Short mmCIF file of C-alpha atoms and ligand atoms in Angstrom, two decimals:
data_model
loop_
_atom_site.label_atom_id
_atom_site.label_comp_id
_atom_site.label_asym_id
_atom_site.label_seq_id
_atom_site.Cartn_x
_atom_site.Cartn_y
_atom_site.Cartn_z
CA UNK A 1 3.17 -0.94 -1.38
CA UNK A 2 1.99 -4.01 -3.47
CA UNK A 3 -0.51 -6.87 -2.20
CA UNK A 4 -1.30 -9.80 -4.01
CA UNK A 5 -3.42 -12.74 -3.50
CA UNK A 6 -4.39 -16.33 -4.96
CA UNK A 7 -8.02 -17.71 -3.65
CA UNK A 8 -7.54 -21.63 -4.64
CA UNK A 9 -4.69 -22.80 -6.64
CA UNK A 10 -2.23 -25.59 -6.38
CA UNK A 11 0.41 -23.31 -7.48
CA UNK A 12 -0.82 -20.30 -4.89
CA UNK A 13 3.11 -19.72 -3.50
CA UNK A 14 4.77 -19.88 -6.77
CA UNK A 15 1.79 -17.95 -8.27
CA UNK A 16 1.81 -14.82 -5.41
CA UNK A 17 5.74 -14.86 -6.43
CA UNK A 18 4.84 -14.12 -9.71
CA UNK A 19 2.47 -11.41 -9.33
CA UNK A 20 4.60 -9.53 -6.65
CA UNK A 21 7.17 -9.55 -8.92
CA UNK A 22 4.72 -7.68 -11.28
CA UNK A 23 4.27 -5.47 -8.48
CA UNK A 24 7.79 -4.44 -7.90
CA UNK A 25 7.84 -1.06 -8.73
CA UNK A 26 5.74 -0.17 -5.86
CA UNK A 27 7.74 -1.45 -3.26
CA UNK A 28 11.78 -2.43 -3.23
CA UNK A 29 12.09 -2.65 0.69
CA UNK A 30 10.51 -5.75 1.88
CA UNK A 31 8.66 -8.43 0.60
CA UNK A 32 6.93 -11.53 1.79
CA UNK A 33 4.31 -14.37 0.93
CA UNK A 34 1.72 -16.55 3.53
CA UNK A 35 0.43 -19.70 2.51
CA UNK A 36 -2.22 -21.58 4.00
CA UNK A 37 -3.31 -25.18 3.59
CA UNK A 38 -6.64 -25.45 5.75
CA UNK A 39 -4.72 -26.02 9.11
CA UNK A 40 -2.06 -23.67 9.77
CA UNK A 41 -0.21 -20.21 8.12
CA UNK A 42 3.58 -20.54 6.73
CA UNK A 43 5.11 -17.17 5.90
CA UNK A 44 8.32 -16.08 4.55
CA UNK A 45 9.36 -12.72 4.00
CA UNK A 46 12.52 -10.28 4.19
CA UNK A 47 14.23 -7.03 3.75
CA UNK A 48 14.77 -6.34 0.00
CA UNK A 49 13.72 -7.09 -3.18
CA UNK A 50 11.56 -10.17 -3.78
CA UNK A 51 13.94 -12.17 -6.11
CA UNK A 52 16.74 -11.39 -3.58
CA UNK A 53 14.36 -12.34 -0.21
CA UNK A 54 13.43 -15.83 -1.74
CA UNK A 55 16.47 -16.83 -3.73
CA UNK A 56 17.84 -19.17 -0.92
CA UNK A 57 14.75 -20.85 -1.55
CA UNK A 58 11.71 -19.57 1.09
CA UNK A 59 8.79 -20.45 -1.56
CA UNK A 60 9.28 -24.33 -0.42
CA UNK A 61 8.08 -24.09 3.15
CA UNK A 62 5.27 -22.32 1.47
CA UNK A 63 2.45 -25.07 1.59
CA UNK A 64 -1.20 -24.35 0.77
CA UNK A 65 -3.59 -23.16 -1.89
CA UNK A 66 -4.20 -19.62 -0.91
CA UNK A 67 -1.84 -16.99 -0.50
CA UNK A 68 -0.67 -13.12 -0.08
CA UNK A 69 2.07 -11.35 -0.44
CA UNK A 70 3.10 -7.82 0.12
CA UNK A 71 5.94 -5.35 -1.84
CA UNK A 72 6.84 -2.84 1.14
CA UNK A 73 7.54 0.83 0.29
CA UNK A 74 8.16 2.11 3.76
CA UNK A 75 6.45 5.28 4.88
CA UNK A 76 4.98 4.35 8.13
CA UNK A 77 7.23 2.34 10.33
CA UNK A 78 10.86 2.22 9.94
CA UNK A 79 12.54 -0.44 7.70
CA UNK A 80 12.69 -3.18 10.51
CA UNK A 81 12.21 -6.44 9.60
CA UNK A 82 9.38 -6.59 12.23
CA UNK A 83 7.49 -3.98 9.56
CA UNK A 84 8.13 -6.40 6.49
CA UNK A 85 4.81 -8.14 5.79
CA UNK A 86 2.62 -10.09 5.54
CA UNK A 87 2.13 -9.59 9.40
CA UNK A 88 0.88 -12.85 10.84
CA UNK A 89 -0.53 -13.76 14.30
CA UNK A 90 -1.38 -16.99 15.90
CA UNK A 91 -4.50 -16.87 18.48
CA UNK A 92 -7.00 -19.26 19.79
CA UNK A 93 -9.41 -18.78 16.86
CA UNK A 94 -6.72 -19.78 14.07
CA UNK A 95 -4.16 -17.98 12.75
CA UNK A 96 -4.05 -14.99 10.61
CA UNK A 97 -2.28 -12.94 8.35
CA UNK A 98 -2.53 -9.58 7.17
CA UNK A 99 -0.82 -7.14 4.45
CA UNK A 100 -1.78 -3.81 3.77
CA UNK A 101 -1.10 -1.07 1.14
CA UNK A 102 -1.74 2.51 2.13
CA UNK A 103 -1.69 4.54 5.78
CA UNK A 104 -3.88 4.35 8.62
CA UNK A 105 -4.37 7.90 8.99
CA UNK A 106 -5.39 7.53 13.04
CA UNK A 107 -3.08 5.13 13.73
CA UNK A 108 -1.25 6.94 16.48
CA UNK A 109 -4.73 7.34 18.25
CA UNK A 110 -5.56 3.05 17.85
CA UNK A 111 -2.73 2.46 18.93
CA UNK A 112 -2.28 4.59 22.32
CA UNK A 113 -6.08 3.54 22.90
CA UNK A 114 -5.19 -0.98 21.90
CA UNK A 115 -1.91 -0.46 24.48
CA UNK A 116 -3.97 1.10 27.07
CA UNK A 117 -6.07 -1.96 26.62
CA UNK A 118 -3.28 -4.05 26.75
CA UNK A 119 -1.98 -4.47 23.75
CA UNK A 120 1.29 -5.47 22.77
CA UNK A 121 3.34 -4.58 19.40
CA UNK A 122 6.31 -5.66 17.95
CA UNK A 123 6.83 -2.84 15.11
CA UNK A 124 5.67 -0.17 14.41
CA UNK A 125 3.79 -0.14 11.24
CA UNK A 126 0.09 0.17 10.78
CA UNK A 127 -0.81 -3.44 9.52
CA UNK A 128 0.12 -4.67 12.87
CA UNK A 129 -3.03 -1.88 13.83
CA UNK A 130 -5.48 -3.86 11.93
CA UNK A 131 -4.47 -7.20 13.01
CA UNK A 132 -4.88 -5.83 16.92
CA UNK A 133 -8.35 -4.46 15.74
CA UNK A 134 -9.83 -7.04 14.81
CA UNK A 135 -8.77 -9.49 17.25
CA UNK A 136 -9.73 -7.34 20.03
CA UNK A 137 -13.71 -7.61 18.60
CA UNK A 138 -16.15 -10.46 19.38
CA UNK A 139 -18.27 -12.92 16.81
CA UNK A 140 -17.35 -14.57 13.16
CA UNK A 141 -14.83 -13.02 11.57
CA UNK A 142 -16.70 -11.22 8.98
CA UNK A 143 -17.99 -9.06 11.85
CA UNK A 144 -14.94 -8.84 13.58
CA UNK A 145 -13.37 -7.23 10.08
CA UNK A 146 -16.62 -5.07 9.51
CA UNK A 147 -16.18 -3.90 12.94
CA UNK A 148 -12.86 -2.85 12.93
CA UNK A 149 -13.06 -1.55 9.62
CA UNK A 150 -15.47 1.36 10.77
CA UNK A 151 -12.53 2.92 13.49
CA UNK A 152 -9.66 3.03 10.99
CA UNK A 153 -9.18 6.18 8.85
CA UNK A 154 -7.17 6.80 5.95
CA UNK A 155 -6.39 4.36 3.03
CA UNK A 156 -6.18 0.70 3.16
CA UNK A 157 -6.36 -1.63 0.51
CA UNK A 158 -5.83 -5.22 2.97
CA UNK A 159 -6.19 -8.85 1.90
CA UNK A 160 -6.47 -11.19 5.05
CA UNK A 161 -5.14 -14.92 4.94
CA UNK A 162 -6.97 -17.37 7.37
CA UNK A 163 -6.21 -21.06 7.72
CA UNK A 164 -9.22 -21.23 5.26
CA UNK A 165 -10.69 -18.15 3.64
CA UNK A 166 -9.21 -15.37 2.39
CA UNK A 167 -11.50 -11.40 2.86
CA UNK A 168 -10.11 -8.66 0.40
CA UNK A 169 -10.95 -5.24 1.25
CA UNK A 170 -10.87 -1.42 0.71
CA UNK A 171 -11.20 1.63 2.75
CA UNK A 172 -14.75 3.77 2.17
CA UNK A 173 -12.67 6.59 -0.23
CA UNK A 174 -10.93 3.60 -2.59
CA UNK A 175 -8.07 5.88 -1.89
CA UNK A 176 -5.42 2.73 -2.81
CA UNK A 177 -6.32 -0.09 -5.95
CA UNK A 178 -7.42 -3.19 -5.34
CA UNK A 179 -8.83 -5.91 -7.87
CA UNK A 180 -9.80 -8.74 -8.27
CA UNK A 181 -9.75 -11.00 -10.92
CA UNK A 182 -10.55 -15.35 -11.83
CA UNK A 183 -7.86 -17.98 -12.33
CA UNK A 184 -9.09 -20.98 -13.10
CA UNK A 185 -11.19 -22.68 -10.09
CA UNK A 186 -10.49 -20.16 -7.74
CA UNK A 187 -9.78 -15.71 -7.58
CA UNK A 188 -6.72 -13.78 -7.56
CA UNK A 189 -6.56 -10.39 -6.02
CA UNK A 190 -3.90 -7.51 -7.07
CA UNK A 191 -2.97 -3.86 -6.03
CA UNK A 192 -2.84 -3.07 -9.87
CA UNK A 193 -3.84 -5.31 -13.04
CA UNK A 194 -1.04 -5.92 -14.68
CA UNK A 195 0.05 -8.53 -11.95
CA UNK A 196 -3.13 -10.24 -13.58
CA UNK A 197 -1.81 -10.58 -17.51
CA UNK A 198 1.86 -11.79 -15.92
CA UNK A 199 0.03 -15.21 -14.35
CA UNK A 200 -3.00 -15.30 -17.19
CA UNK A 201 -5.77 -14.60 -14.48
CA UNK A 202 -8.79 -12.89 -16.23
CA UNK A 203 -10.02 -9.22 -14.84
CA UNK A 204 -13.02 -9.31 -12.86
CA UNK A 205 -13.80 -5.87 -11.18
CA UNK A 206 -12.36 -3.07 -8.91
CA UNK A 207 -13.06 -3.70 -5.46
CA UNK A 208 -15.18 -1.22 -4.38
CA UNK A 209 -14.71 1.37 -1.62
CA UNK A 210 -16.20 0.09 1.35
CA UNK A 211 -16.42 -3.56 0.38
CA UNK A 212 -15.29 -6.43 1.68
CA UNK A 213 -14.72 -9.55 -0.28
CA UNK A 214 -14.63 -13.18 1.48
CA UNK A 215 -13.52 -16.27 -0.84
CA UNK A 216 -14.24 -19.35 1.30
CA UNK A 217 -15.44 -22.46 0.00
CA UNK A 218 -19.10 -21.36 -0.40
CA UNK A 219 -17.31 -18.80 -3.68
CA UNK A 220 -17.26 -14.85 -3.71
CA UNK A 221 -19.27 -12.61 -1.35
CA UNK A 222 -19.58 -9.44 -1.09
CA UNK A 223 -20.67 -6.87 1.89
CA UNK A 224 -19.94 -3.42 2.75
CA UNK A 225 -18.60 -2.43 5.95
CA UNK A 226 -20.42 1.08 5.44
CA UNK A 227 -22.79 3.02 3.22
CA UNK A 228 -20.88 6.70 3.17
CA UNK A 229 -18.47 5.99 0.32
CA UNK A 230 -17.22 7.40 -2.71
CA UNK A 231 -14.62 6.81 -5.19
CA UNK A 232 -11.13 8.60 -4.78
CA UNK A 233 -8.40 7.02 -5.70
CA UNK A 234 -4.93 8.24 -5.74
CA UNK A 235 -4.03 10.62 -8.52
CA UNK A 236 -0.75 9.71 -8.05
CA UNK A 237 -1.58 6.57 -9.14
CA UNK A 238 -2.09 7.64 -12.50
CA UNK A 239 1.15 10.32 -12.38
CA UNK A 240 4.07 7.91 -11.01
CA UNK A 241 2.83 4.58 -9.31
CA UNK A 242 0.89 2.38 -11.48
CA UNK A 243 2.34 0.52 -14.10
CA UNK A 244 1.15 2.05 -17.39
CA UNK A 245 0.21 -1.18 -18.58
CA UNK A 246 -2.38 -1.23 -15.67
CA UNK A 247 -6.13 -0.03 -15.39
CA UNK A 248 -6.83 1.61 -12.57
CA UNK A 249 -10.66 2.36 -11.85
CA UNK A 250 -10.96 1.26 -15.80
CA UNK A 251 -8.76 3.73 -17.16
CA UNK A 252 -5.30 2.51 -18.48
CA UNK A 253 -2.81 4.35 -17.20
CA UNK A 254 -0.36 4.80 -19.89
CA UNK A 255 -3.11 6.50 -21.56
CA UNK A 256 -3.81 8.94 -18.79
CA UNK A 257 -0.11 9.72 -18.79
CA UNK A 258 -0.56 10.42 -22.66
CA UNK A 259 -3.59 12.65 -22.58
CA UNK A 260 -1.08 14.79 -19.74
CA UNK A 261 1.24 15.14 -21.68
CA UNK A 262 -0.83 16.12 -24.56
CA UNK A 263 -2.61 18.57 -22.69
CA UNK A 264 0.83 20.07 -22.04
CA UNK A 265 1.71 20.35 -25.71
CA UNK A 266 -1.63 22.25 -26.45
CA UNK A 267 -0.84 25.07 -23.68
CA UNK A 268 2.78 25.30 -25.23
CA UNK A 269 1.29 25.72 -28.77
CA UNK A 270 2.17 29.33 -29.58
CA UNK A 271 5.74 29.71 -27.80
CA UNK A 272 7.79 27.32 -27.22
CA UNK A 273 10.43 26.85 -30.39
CA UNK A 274 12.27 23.40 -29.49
CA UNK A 275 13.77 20.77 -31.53
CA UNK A 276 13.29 17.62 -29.07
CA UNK A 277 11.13 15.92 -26.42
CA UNK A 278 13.03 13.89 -23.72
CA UNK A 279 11.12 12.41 -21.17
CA UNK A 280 12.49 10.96 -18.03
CA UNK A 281 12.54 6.91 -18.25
CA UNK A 282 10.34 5.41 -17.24
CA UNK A 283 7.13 6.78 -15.52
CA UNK A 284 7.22 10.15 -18.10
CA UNK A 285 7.46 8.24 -21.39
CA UNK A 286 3.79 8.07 -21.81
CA UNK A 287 3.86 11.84 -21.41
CA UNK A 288 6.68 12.56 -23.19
CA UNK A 289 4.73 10.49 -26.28
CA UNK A 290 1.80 12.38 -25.83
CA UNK A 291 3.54 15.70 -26.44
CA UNK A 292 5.35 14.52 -28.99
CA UNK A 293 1.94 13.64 -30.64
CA UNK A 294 0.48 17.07 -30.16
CA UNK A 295 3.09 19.13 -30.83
CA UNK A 296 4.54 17.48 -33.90
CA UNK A 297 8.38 17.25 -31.96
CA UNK A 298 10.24 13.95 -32.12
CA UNK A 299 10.23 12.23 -28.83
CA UNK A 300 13.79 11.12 -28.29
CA UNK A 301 15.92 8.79 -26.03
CA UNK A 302 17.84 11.55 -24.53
CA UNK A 303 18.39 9.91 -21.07
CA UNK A 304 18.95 6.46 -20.43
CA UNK A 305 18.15 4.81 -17.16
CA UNK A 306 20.28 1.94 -15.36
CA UNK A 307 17.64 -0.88 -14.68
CA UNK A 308 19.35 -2.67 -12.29
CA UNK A 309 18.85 0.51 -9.60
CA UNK A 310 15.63 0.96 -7.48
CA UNK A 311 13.42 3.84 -7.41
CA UNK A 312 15.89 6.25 -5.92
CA UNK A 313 12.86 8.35 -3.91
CA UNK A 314 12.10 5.25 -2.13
CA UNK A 315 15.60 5.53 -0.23
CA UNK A 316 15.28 7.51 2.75
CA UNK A 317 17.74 9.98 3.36
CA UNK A 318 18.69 12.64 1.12
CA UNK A 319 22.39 11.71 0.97
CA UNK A 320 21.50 8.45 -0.46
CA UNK A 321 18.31 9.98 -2.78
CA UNK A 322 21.17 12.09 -4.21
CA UNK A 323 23.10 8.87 -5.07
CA UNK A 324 20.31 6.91 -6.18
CA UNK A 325 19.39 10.02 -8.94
CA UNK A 326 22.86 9.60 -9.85
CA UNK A 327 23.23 5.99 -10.45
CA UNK A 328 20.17 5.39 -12.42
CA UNK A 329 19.90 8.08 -15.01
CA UNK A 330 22.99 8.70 -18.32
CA UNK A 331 22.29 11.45 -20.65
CA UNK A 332 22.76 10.27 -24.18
CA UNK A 333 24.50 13.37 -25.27
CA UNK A 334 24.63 12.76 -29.42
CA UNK A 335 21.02 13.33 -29.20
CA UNK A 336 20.52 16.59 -27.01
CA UNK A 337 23.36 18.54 -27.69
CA UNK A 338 23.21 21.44 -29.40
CA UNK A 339 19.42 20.76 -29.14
CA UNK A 340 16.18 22.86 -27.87
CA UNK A 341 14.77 20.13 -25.46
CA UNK A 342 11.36 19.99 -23.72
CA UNK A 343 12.05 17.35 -20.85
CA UNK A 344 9.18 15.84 -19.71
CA UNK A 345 8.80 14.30 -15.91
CA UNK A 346 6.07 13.11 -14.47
CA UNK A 347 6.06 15.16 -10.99
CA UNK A 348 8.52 17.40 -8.90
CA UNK A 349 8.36 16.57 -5.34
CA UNK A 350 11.93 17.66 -3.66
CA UNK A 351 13.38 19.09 -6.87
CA UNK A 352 16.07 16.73 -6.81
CA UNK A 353 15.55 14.76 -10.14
CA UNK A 354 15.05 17.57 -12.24
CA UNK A 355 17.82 19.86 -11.02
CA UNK A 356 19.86 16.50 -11.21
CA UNK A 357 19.01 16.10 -15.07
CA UNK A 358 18.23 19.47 -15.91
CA UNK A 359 22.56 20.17 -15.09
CA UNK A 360 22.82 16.90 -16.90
CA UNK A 361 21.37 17.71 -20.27
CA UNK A 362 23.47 21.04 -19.68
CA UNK A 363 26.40 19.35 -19.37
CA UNK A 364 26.01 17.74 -23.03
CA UNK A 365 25.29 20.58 -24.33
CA UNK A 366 21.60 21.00 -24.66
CA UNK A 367 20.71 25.18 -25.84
CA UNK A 368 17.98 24.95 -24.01
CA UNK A 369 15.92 23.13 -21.14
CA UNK A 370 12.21 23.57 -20.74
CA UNK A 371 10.71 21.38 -17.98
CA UNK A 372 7.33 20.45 -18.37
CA UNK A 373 5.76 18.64 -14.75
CA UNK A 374 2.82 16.23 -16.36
CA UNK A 375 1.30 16.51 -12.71
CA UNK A 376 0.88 20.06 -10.59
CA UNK A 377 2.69 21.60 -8.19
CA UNK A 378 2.56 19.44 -5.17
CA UNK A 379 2.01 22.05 -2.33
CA UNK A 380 0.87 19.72 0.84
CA UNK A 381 1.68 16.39 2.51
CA UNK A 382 0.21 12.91 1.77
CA UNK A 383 -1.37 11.38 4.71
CA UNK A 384 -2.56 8.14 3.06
CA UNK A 385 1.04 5.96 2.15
CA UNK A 386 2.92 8.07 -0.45
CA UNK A 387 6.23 9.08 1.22
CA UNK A 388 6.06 13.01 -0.67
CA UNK A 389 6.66 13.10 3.66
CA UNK A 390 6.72 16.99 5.55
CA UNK A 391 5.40 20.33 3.70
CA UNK A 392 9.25 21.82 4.13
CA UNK A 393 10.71 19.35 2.14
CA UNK A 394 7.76 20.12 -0.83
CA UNK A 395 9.69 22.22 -2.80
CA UNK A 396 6.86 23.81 -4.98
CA UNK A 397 5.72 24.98 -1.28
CA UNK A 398 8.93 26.43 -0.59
CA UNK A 399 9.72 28.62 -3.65
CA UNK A 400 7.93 30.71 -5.84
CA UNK A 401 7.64 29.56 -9.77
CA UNK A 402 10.10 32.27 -10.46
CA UNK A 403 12.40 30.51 -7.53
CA UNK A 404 11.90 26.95 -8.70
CA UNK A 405 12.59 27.60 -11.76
CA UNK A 406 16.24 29.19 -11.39
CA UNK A 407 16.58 26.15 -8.30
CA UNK A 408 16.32 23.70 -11.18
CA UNK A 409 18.06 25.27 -14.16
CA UNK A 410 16.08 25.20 -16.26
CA UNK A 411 14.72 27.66 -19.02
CA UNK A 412 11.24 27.56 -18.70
CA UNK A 413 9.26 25.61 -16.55
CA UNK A 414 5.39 24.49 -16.19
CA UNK A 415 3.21 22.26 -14.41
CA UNK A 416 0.07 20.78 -15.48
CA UNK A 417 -2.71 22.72 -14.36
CA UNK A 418 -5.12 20.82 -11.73
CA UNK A 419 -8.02 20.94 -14.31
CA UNK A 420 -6.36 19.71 -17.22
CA UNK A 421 -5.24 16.58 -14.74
CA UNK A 422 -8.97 15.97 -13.55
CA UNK A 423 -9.70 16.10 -17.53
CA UNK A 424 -6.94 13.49 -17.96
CA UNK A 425 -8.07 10.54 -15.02
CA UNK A 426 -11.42 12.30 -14.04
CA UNK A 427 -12.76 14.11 -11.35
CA UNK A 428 -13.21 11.00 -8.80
CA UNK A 429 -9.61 11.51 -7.35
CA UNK A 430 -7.86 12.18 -4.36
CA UNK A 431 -5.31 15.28 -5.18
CA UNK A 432 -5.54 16.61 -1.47
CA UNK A 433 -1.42 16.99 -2.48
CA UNK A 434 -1.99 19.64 -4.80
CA UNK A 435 -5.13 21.30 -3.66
CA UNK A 436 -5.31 20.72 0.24
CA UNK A 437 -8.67 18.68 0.40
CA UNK A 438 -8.40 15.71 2.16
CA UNK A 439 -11.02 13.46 2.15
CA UNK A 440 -10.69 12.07 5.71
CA UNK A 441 -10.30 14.07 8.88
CA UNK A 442 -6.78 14.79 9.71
CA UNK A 443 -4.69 13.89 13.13
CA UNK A 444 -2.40 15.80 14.80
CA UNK A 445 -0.48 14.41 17.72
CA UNK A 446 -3.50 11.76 17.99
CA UNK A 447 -5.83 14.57 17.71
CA UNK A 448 -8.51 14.56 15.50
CA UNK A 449 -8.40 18.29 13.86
CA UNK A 450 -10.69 18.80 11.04
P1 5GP B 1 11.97 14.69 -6.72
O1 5GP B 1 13.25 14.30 -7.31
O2 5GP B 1 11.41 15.97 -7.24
O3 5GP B 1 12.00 14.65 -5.21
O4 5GP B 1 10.91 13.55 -7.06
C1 5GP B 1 10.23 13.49 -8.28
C2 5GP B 1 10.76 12.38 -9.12
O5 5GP B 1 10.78 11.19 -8.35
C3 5GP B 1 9.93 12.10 -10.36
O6 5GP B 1 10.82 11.88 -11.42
C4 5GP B 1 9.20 10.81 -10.04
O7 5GP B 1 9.13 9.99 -11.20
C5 5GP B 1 10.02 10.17 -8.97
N1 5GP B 1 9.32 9.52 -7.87
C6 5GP B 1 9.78 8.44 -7.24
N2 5GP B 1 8.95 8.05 -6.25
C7 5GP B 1 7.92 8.90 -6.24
C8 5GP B 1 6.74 9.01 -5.43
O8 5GP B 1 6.46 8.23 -4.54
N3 5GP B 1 5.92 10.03 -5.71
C9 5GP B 1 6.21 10.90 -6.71
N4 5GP B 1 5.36 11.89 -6.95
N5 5GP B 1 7.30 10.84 -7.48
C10 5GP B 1 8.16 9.85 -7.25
FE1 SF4 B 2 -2.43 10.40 -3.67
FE2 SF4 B 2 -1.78 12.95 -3.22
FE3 SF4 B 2 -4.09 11.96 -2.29
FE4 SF4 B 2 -1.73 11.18 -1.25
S1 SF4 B 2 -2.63 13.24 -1.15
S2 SF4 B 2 -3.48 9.87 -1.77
S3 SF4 B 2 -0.42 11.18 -3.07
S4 SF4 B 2 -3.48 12.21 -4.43
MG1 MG B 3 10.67 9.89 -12.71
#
């Protein structure tokens, strides 16, 4: 998912629309904007893409000078509309509204143990979790945040509307982004930077694990909710998510992506004869440039992608997954047949994209295939809001290298070894998907096991 928020601005509906729409790619299922003026919270949000969820005009009821807004990629939750955020609630204190990016990783446990207490929920997604939290908890608000804060495990990046303040904050690992950044008079707060250069607001800092901002009137203030944190962010951040014009934890990504790809080049040096690089539009093209770069090959537009289709893994069934593969991506076969290609993608999680393109460059006549994964083999399940979902349906824990290999068609294939990516983004990751260390304890059945 994507948040985004505007601390003190005319503009702050208009604005958030703007920097979701920066923040597209990480979530085409829902999307949604609160406003508040002081004295109440207006929201508007739908199933969908943003442009498509406001085009009958919901930014006008949107009154106020702060704001979030919220991209939904759905893991958690089904695709309900009761899911879509931002989440708002009205109670005697004022009304509030919450969106979240990443997964509550006890949220089965909160929420037997809030609905034992009484609680009652309308969907079923985590945000809804935090909102119950913290009104359940006595004293100002700060508190109330701090307090709830301390139960919830796993990763959340949240930014919290009030009718007059606005609190920003991350989970103790930084597992999701979150940064903040000035416009003008007042702050704006993003998932990823980028959604900073698209409304001019100038980059501030990372929030930090553990931290929660408040804007109110009194400016920018900073606590910690505990002391036991450290810095892991998502390597898949760097691999797929971010936009490779954004800096994540002050690395650009598109560079990151480079240095991958690189990498792969140098193991490849004495062995692989080829005539072409293709990478696989648009997350791989930074690594596809980067092996160009190393290995002396011309990187080529050998597949084209459709623009006007989503990212086909965030559909959720297989059937449809298949479609979506299909839809989006043309070979451009003038330039890869008769051709040695190294294809470049950026990960493998079910196999389907690169079985998909590997028949594809086939089918035009490509001599040869050699896939080259700028990410390793992802061997177990992401607990914290990136739907690579059960350990069956990991492919690279299925089948051997030998297996995957033939299962793709492909002539060679290799992934990027779990070093070389902690030389390319740095050791102060999460990569519990390729290496089976999570950084929280993990639930099963509401059951704390490890
Ligand atoms: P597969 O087709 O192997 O299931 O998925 C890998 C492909 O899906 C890659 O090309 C990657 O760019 C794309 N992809 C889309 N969404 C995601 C995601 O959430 N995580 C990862 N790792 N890859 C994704
Ligand atoms: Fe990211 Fe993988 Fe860690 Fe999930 S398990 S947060 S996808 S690095
Ligand atoms: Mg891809």
């Amino acid at each position: 998912c994507g948040v985004f928020g505007i601390y003190h601005n005319p503009e702050a509906a208009s604005l958030a629309y703007f920097g979701l729409h920066a923040l597209q790619h990480r979530g085409q299922e829902g999307a949604g904007i609160a406003t508040a003026d002081g004295k109440d919270i207006y929201c508007f949000k739908g199933r969908g893409l943003l442009a498509s969820v406001f085009e009958q005009g919901g930014l006008a009821g949107l009154k106020g000078g702060n704001s979030v807004g919220h991209v939904r990629y759905g893991t958690e939750g089904g695709n309900e509309i009761e899911n879509v955020q931002p989440m708002v609630a009205r109670a005697q204190i004022g009304s509030i509204a919450v969106v979240h990016n990443g997964q509550i990783a006890n949220a089965g446990e909160l929420r037997c143990e809030l609905e034992n207490n009484g609680s009652i929920f309308r969907g079923t997604s985590d945000s809804e979790i935090i909102l119950h939290m913290i009104q359940r908890r006595k004293g100002p608000l700060l508190r109330k945040i701090q307090e709830a804060c301390k139960k919830l495990d796993g990763a959340f990046s949240f930014l919290i509307l009030t009718e007059k303040n606005l609190y920003a904050i991350r989970d103790k690992n930084g597992l999701r982004p979150l940064s903040i950044a000035r416009l003008n008079e007042g702050y704006c707060l993003s998932s990823e930077s980028c959604a900073f250069e698209a409304i001019g607001a100038k980059f501030l800092r990372d929030v930090r694990p553990g931290e929660v901002i408040k804007l109110s009137e009194k400016g920018m203030e900073s606590s910690f909710y505990t002391e036991e944190t450290q810095h892991r962010i998502c390597a898949m951040e760097y691999i797929y998510f971010s936009r490779p014009d954004s800096n994540v934890e002050g690395l650009n990504v598109h560079t990151v992506r480079k240095k991958c790809g690189k990498i792969m080049a140098m193991k490849d040096r004495d062995g692989l004869a080829a005539d072409i690089v293709v990478g696989v539009p648009d997350s791989s093209l930074s690594a596809a440039m980067g092996y160009s770069e190393a290995s002396g090959l011309p990187c080529e537009m050998g597949l084209i992608k459709n623009r006007y289709v989503g990212r086909t893994f965030i559909k959720p069934t297989q059937r449809l997954r298949d479609m979506g593969v299909k839809m989006k991506l043309s070979v451009n076969v003038s330039v890869v047949a008769g051709k040695r290609v190294v294809l470049i993608d950026d990960s493998l999680v079910r196999g389907t994209t690169s079985r998909y393109i590997v028949q594809l460059l086939k089918e035009a006549s490509a001599k040869e295939v050699h896939l080259r994964i700028a990410s390793p083999a992802i061997i177990y399940p992401c607990f914290y809001g990136v739907d690579t979902s059960t350990q069956q349906e990991l492919i690279s824990y299925r089948l051997s290298s030998a297996a995957l290999r033939e299962y793709v068609g492909a002539d060679s294939l290799r992934f990027l070894s779990l070093e070389d990516l902690q030389r390319a983004c740095g050791g102060n990751c999460c990569f519990a998907c390729f290496n089976g260390e999570y950084v929280t304890p993990l639930y099963c059945h509401g059951e704390k096991s490890k």
